[in-house]
Tab-separated table of C-alpha atoms in Angstrom:
chain	number	residue	atom	x	y	z
M	18	MET	CA	-6.903	-28.747	3.844
M	19	SER	CA	-9.748	-27.817	6.200
M	20	ALA	CA	-11.458	-24.901	4.542
M	21	GLU	CA	-14.800	-24.537	2.986
M	22	THR	CA	-15.846	-21.988	0.486
M	23	TYR	CA	-19.555	-21.042	-0.044
M	24	ARG	CA	-20.696	-18.013	-2.353
M	25	ASP	CA	-24.128	-16.486	-1.630
M	26	ALA	CA	-26.384	-15.201	-4.363
M	27	TRP	CA	-24.454	-11.897	-5.018
M	28	GLY	CA	-21.134	-14.075	-5.357
M	29	ILE	CA	-19.791	-12.959	-1.918
M	30	PRO	CA	-17.290	-15.673	-0.588
M	31	HIS	CA	-18.127	-17.061	2.733
M	32	LEU	CA	-14.949	-18.880	3.924
M	33	ARG	CA	-14.797	-21.267	7.004
M	34	ALA	CA	-11.686	-23.014	8.323
M	35	ASP	CA	-10.527	-24.876	11.402
M	36	THR	CA	-7.593	-22.492	11.986
M	37	PRO	CA	-6.666	-18.675	11.211
M	38	HIS	CA	-3.766	-20.101	9.144
M	39	GLU	CA	-5.976	-22.142	6.944
M	40	LEU	CA	-8.461	-19.542	6.862
M	41	ALA	CA	-5.939	-16.933	5.590
M	42	ARG	CA	-4.800	-19.350	2.986
M	43	ALA	CA	-8.366	-19.883	1.764
M	44	GLN	CA	-8.847	-16.056	1.579
M	45	GLY	CA	-5.614	-15.926	-0.604
M	46	ARG	CA	-7.037	-18.565	-3.037
M	47	VAL	CA	-10.428	-17.078	-3.316
M	48	THR	CA	-8.989	-13.498	-3.925
M	49	ALA	CA	-6.779	-14.903	-6.641
M	50	ARG	CA	-9.754	-16.553	-8.350
M	51	ASP	CA	-11.915	-13.339	-8.157
M	52	ARG	CA	-9.177	-10.449	-8.361
M	53	ALA	CA	-6.152	-12.168	-10.228
M	54	TRP	CA	-5.569	-9.014	-12.556
M	55	GLN	CA	-5.968	-6.706	-9.764
M	56	LEU	CA	-3.483	-8.750	-7.535
M	57	GLU	CA	-1.038	-8.755	-10.407
M	58	VAL	CA	-1.125	-5.048	-10.733
M	59	GLU	CA	-0.802	-4.533	-7.020
M	60	ARG	CA	2.338	-6.797	-6.921
M	61	HIS	CA	3.977	-4.691	-9.546
M	62	ARG	CA	3.057	-1.425	-7.748
M	63	ALA	CA	4.697	-2.679	-4.609
M	64	GLN	CA	7.646	-3.553	-6.462
M	65	GLY	CA	8.071	-0.509	-8.608
M	66	THR	CA	7.748	-2.650	-11.909
M	67	SER	CA	4.385	-1.403	-13.262
M	68	ALA	CA	5.972	0.331	-16.400
M	69	SER	CA	7.189	-3.156	-17.620
M	70	PHE	CA	3.701	-3.771	-18.791
M	71	LEU	CA	1.729	-0.501	-18.496
M	72	GLY	CA	4.308	1.512	-20.517
M	73	PRO	CA	5.834	5.018	-19.827
M	74	GLU	CA	2.737	6.280	-18.115
M	75	ALA	CA	3.617	4.242	-14.928
M	76	LEU	CA	7.164	5.311	-14.795
M	77	SER	CA	6.523	8.105	-12.306
M	78	TRP	CA	4.961	5.808	-9.846
M	79	ASP	CA	7.830	3.206	-10.290
M	80	ARG	CA	10.097	5.898	-9.595
M	81	LEU	CA	8.636	6.745	-6.271
M	82	ALA	CA	8.062	3.180	-5.398
M	83	ARG	CA	11.651	2.497	-5.836
M	84	ARG	CA	12.983	5.658	-4.201
M	85	ALA	CA	10.643	5.374	-1.244
M	86	ARG	CA	11.937	1.757	-0.929
M	87	LEU	CA	8.625	0.182	-0.671
M	88	ALA	CA	9.544	-3.459	-1.678
M	89	ASP	CA	12.789	-3.230	0.548
M	90	THR	CA	10.718	-1.853	3.466
M	91	ALA	CA	8.242	-4.830	3.175
M	92	ARG	CA	10.957	-7.339	2.978
M	93	ARG	CA	12.750	-5.912	6.132
M	94	CYS	CA	9.327	-5.590	7.962
M	95	PHE	CA	8.506	-9.176	7.191
M	96	THR	CA	11.887	-10.307	8.610
M	97	ALA	CA	11.170	-8.327	11.753
M	98	LEU	CA	7.691	-9.827	12.045
M	99	GLU	CA	9.077	-13.322	11.685
M	100	ARG	CA	11.529	-12.516	14.768
M	101	LYS	CA	9.062	-10.763	16.842
M	102	ASP	CA	5.669	-12.330	16.058
M	103	PRO	CA	6.132	-15.535	14.240
M	104	GLU	CA	2.515	-16.351	14.434
M	105	THR	CA	1.318	-13.256	12.561
M	106	ALA	CA	4.091	-13.876	10.091
M	107	ALA	CA	2.943	-17.346	9.354
M	108	TRP	CA	-0.626	-16.081	9.124
M	109	VAL	CA	0.597	-13.545	6.408
M	110	ARG	CA	2.722	-16.232	4.622
M	111	ALA	CA	-0.302	-18.430	4.480
M	112	TYR	CA	-2.278	-15.909	2.607
M	113	ALA	CA	0.640	-15.451	0.063
M	114	ASP	CA	0.653	-19.210	-0.339
M	115	GLY	CA	-3.067	-19.230	-1.028
M	116	VAL	CA	-2.714	-16.543	-3.660
M	117	ASN	CA	0.051	-18.670	-5.436
M	118	GLU	CA	-2.381	-21.499	-5.261
M	119	GLY	CA	-5.318	-19.636	-6.441
M	120	LEU	CA	-3.335	-18.345	-9.448
M	121	THR	CA	-2.151	-21.842	-10.749
M	122	GLU	CA	-4.630	-24.279	-9.319
M	123	PRO	CA	-5.745	-26.953	-11.731
M	124	GLY	CA	-9.442	-26.723	-12.852
M	125	HIS	CA	-9.525	-22.941	-12.112
M	126	PRO	CA	-8.164	-21.407	-15.170
M	127	ASN	CA	-7.318	-17.620	-14.881
M	128	PRO	CA	-10.481	-15.637	-16.604
M	129	ALA	CA	-8.903	-12.316	-16.421
M	130	PRO	CA	-8.795	-10.947	-20.038
M	131	GLU	CA	-5.907	-8.546	-19.207
M	132	PHE	CA	-3.473	-11.412	-19.028
M	133	ALA	CA	-4.031	-12.326	-22.587
M	134	ARG	CA	-3.842	-8.743	-23.746
M	135	THR	CA	-0.614	-7.933	-22.149
M	136	GLY	CA	1.065	-11.239	-22.671
M	137	LEU	CA	1.776	-11.645	-18.959
M	138	VAL	CA	1.331	-14.494	-16.599
M	139	PRO	CA	0.684	-14.206	-13.011
M	140	GLY	CA	3.675	-13.689	-11.037
M	141	ARG	CA	4.696	-15.630	-7.789
M	142	TRP	CA	3.990	-13.800	-4.469
M	143	ASP	CA	6.604	-13.739	-1.837
M	144	PRO	CA	5.656	-13.949	2.016
M	145	TRP	CA	6.394	-10.087	2.203
M	146	THR	CA	4.185	-9.324	-0.737
M	147	PRO	CA	1.112	-8.509	1.232
M	148	LEU	CA	3.088	-6.027	3.354
M	149	GLY	CA	4.281	-4.307	0.158
M	150	VAL	CA	0.726	-4.014	-1.064
M	151	TRP	CA	-0.326	-2.499	2.043
M	152	LEU	CA	2.543	0.079	1.929
M	153	ALA	CA	1.847	0.881	-1.813
M	154	THR	CA	-1.773	1.492	-0.931
M	155	HIS	CA	-1.376	3.741	1.943
M	156	ILE	CA	1.915	5.872	1.170
M	157	LEU	CA	-0.221	8.446	-0.515
M	158	PHE	CA	-3.019	8.005	2.075
M	159	ALA	CA	-1.398	10.076	4.716
M	160	GLY	CA	-0.096	13.778	5.030
M	161	PHE	CA	3.128	14.167	2.871
M	162	PRO	CA	1.405	15.147	-0.570
M	163	ALA	CA	-0.661	17.828	1.355
M	164	LYS	CA	2.486	19.163	2.984
M	165	LEU	CA	4.117	19.576	-0.406
M	166	TRP	CA	1.005	21.340	-1.796
M	167	ARG	CA	0.929	23.712	1.088
M	168	GLU	CA	4.441	24.690	0.715
M	169	HIS	CA	4.024	24.993	-2.953
M	170	ILE	CA	1.015	27.453	-2.476
M	171	SER	CA	2.811	29.201	0.422
M	172	THR	CA	5.994	29.772	-2.013
M	173	HIS	CA	4.137	31.040	-5.038
M	174	LEU	CA	1.199	32.899	-3.451
M	175	GLY	CA	2.019	33.448	0.080
M	176	PRO	CA	0.999	31.869	3.395
M	177	GLU	CA	-2.467	33.583	3.556
M	178	ALA	CA	-3.546	31.783	0.390
M	179	VAL	CA	-2.998	28.392	1.832
M	180	ALA	CA	-6.465	28.339	3.588
M	181	LEU	CA	-8.036	29.028	0.103
M	182	PHE	CA	-6.684	25.840	-1.308
M	183	ALA	CA	-6.246	23.504	1.651
M	184	ALA	CA	-8.171	20.329	1.294
M	185	ASP	CA	-6.900	18.451	4.410
M	186	GLY	CA	-8.539	20.202	7.337
M	187	PRO	CA	-11.803	19.822	9.328
M	188	GLY	CA	-14.805	20.683	7.130
M	189	THR	CA	-12.912	20.115	3.935
M	190	ALA	CA	-11.773	16.496	4.182
M	191	GLY	CA	-13.548	13.958	1.846
M	192	SER	CA	-13.860	11.134	4.382
M	193	ASN	CA	-15.675	10.725	7.621
M	194	GLY	CA	-16.830	8.184	10.013
M	195	TRP	CA	-20.044	8.253	12.487
M	196	LEU	CA	-20.622	6.810	15.805
M	197	VAL	CA	-24.088	7.198	17.575
M	198	SER	CA	-24.413	5.866	21.028
M	199	GLY	CA	-27.410	3.722	21.881
M	200	GLU	CA	-29.052	6.572	23.801
M	201	ARG	CA	-29.806	8.085	20.380
M	202	THR	CA	-31.056	5.069	18.566
M	203	THR	CA	-34.629	3.534	18.190
M	204	THR	CA	-32.906	0.039	18.776
M	205	GLY	CA	-30.894	1.113	21.838
M	206	HIS	CA	-27.763	-0.306	20.230
M	207	ALA	CA	-24.882	1.898	18.949
M	208	LEU	CA	-24.261	2.508	15.409
M	209	ILE	CA	-21.112	2.871	13.577
M	210	ALA	CA	-20.787	3.841	9.921
M	211	GLY	CA	-17.541	4.374	7.851
M	212	ASP	CA	-17.787	6.777	4.849
M	213	PRO	CA	-14.571	6.664	2.836
M	214	HIS	CA	-15.742	8.752	-0.134
M	215	ARG	CA	-13.897	6.511	-2.674
M	216	PHE	CA	-14.199	7.181	-6.247
M	217	ILE	CA	-16.045	4.595	-8.287
M	218	GLU	CA	-13.327	2.180	-9.349
M	219	ASP	CA	-13.440	-1.131	-11.322
M	220	PRO	CA	-12.265	-3.339	-9.830
M	221	GLY	CA	-13.011	-1.818	-6.378
M	222	VAL	CA	-10.343	-1.348	-3.666
M	223	TYR	CA	-12.433	-3.360	-1.363
M	224	GLN	CA	-13.654	-7.050	-1.477
M	225	GLN	CA	-16.827	-8.234	0.465
M	226	VAL	CA	-15.852	-11.411	2.329
M	227	HIS	CA	-16.949	-13.506	5.347
M	228	LEU	CA	-14.105	-15.137	7.182
M	229	SER	CA	-15.080	-17.645	9.982
M	230	CYS	CA	-12.891	-20.060	12.371
M	231	PRO	CA	-13.033	-21.098	15.822
M	232	GLU	CA	-11.238	-17.980	16.973
M	233	PHE	CA	-13.406	-15.285	15.139
M	234	ASP	CA	-16.295	-14.803	12.732
M	235	VAL	CA	-15.938	-11.493	10.711
M	236	VAL	CA	-17.945	-10.110	7.902
M	237	GLY	CA	-16.297	-6.877	6.098
M	238	LEU	CA	-14.452	-5.438	3.428
M	239	ALA	CA	-10.956	-6.710	2.788
M	240	VAL	CA	-8.103	-5.114	0.863
M	241	PRO	CA	-7.306	-7.513	-2.012
M	242	GLY	CA	-3.695	-8.631	-1.512
M	243	VAL	CA	-4.005	-8.310	2.304
M	244	PRO	CA	-5.248	-10.881	4.585
M	245	GLY	CA	-8.013	-10.202	7.144
M	246	VAL	CA	-10.446	-7.415	7.245
M	247	ALA	CA	-8.786	-4.252	8.131
M	248	HIS	CA	-10.767	-1.114	7.423
M	249	PHE	CA	-14.483	-2.090	7.702
M	250	GLY	CA	-15.799	-4.910	9.360
M	251	HIS	CA	-18.085	-6.427	12.308
M	252	THR	CA	-18.230	-9.614	14.223
M	253	GLY	CA	-21.790	-9.585	15.396
M	254	THR	CA	-20.968	-7.894	18.740
M	255	VAL	CA	-17.886	-5.525	17.664
M	256	ALA	CA	-17.813	-3.493	14.673
M	257	TRP	CA	-14.893	-1.175	13.114
M	258	ALA	CA	-14.597	1.409	10.541
M	259	ILE	CA	-11.694	3.998	9.531
M	260	THR	CA	-11.673	7.439	8.025
M	261	ASN	CA	-8.700	9.227	6.556
M	262	ALA	CA	-8.670	12.044	9.338
M	263	MET	CA	-5.774	13.838	8.175
M	264	ALA	CA	-3.330	11.452	9.540
M	265	ASP	CA	0.109	12.802	10.216
M	266	TYR	CA	2.590	10.018	10.398
M	267	GLN	CA	4.955	11.049	7.697
M	268	ASP	CA	7.660	13.764	8.055
M	269	LEU	CA	9.403	15.460	4.997
M	270	TYR	CA	12.934	16.685	5.468
M	271	ARG	CA	14.643	19.075	3.118
M	272	GLU	CA	18.099	17.684	2.503
M	273	ARG	CA	21.488	19.263	1.248
M	274	LEU	CA	23.328	16.458	-0.836
M	275	ARG	CA	26.691	16.698	-2.558
M	276	ARG	CA	28.505	14.073	-4.584
M	277	THR	CA	32.134	13.006	-3.778
M	278	GLY	CA	34.521	10.720	-5.046
M	279	ALA	CA	33.318	8.219	-2.698
M	280	GLY	CA	29.536	8.624	-3.365
M	281	VAL	CA	26.932	10.924	-2.023
M	282	GLU	CA	26.916	12.966	1.357
M	283	ALA	CA	23.965	14.426	3.213
M	284	LEU	CA	24.459	17.464	5.586
M	285	GLY	CA	23.392	16.324	9.062
M	286	PRO	CA	21.579	18.776	11.673
M	287	ASP	CA	25.121	18.598	13.390
M	288	GLY	CA	26.600	20.648	10.360
M	289	ILE	CA	28.684	17.591	9.432
M	290	TRP	CA	28.473	15.849	6.019
M	291	HIS	CA	27.601	12.252	6.495
M	292	ARG	CA	27.686	9.305	3.916
M	293	ALA	CA	24.452	8.269	2.381
M	294	ALA	CA	23.537	4.990	1.121
M	295	ARG	CA	23.329	5.191	-2.635
M	296	HIS	CA	22.816	2.538	-5.479
M	297	THR	CA	21.102	2.711	-8.829
M	298	GLU	CA	18.224	0.265	-10.105
M	299	ARG	CA	17.003	-0.313	-13.679
M	300	ILE	CA	13.300	0.278	-14.554
M	301	ASP	CA	11.939	-1.527	-17.630
M	302	ILE	CA	9.392	0.357	-19.732
M	303	ALA	CA	7.203	-1.588	-22.220
M	304	GLY	CA	7.980	-0.249	-25.608
M	305	GLU	CA	10.865	2.033	-24.669
M	306	ASP	CA	14.498	1.604	-23.371
M	307	THR	CA	15.155	0.940	-19.716
M	308	VAL	CA	15.924	3.845	-17.521
M	309	GLU	CA	17.956	3.916	-14.418
M	310	VAL	CA	16.758	5.541	-11.095
M	311	GLU	CA	19.240	6.665	-8.148
M	312	ILE	CA	18.242	5.496	-4.760
M	313	ILE	CA	19.598	7.674	-1.964
M	314	GLU	CA	18.854	7.092	1.719
M	315	THR	CA	20.007	9.491	4.432
M	316	ASP	CA	19.719	9.067	8.331
M	317	ARG	CA	16.557	10.763	7.874
M	318	GLY	CA	14.946	8.427	5.308
M	319	PRO	CA	14.873	7.677	1.714
M	320	VAL	CA	15.151	10.597	-0.752
M	321	ILE	CA	11.708	10.821	-2.737
M	322	ALA	CA	12.538	13.971	-4.730
M	323	GLY	CA	15.523	15.779	-5.852
M	324	GLY	CA	19.279	14.783	-5.319
M	325	PRO	CA	22.651	16.177	-5.186
M	326	GLU	CA	21.841	18.389	-8.255
M	327	GLY	CA	18.620	19.822	-6.556
M	328	LEU	CA	14.951	19.663	-7.014
M	329	ASP	CA	13.387	19.982	-10.506
M	330	ASP	CA	12.272	23.723	-9.724
M	331	GLY	CA	16.275	24.467	-9.222
M	332	THR	CA	16.163	24.675	-5.576
M	333	PRO	CA	19.536	23.243	-4.364
M	334	ALA	CA	17.958	20.586	-2.196
M	335	ALA	CA	16.168	17.120	-2.004
M	336	LEU	CA	13.359	15.819	0.067
M	337	SER	CA	13.459	12.560	2.102
M	338	LEU	CA	10.672	10.805	3.801
M	339	ARG	CA	10.451	9.310	7.145
M	340	TYR	CA	7.372	6.880	7.264
């Protein structure tokens, strides 16, 4: 093993390795030591199994995660990654291996008190789990919840009321980024600042880390459960930051579904009924009976709300999501 870990006076890990893969493995190990319970929660969120230990309050999320096919999507993405970019797939796999090592490494007993309170032991990470964590973290980060809210306001209060309640347009967004050129700074160097406007969370959604190997040397904020430094970081000569700038990369479709003797069909844009993929899954709930959730996927995407019987408001439709 060719990785070194140093912690500064603030406990921030500084990791150095001979290769990016060894570095990813070391990052997984140190994240497991520092954020074991957070990783366990995120793993369950990606799988749609949170209610198994958090109880009925987590059921609504588990339903969404199952219906949106988060874990299945992550598996298929990793399979495609192995085929198209095996080096990156190996990098992600190395991180997951590091997490598993950090959770079970002798001499580093897990200090997280939540495990004792819930009676859980850390679960094993699959190579695709980091992709699932990324999907679970970002599925509500884009535009489809705002689209549903806008439609709700328009239906009940009229289109003119949308502007009174909209919180996803310029001037109302709760996140921003700044870039100032060197012509406007006292040092002559450009300045970049990311301002994500996160709530105060414990544990935080980010983890400060320093990653160094012959290929790169980066300091920034990692997403626990995901290798590398994705959102905010710098290399000394290059810096980057993000803002949730009302990104629109999700489409919602109002579906018309019907049950037949062979399963479920969806009305296509061609006016013809097409067979939809359908199966049921069981969700365990701590302290309560197991429930079943129907999983339906049309040619537009997985159905995240409603079904053949319609939406909860009685509308004879369902909503599918194309990510």
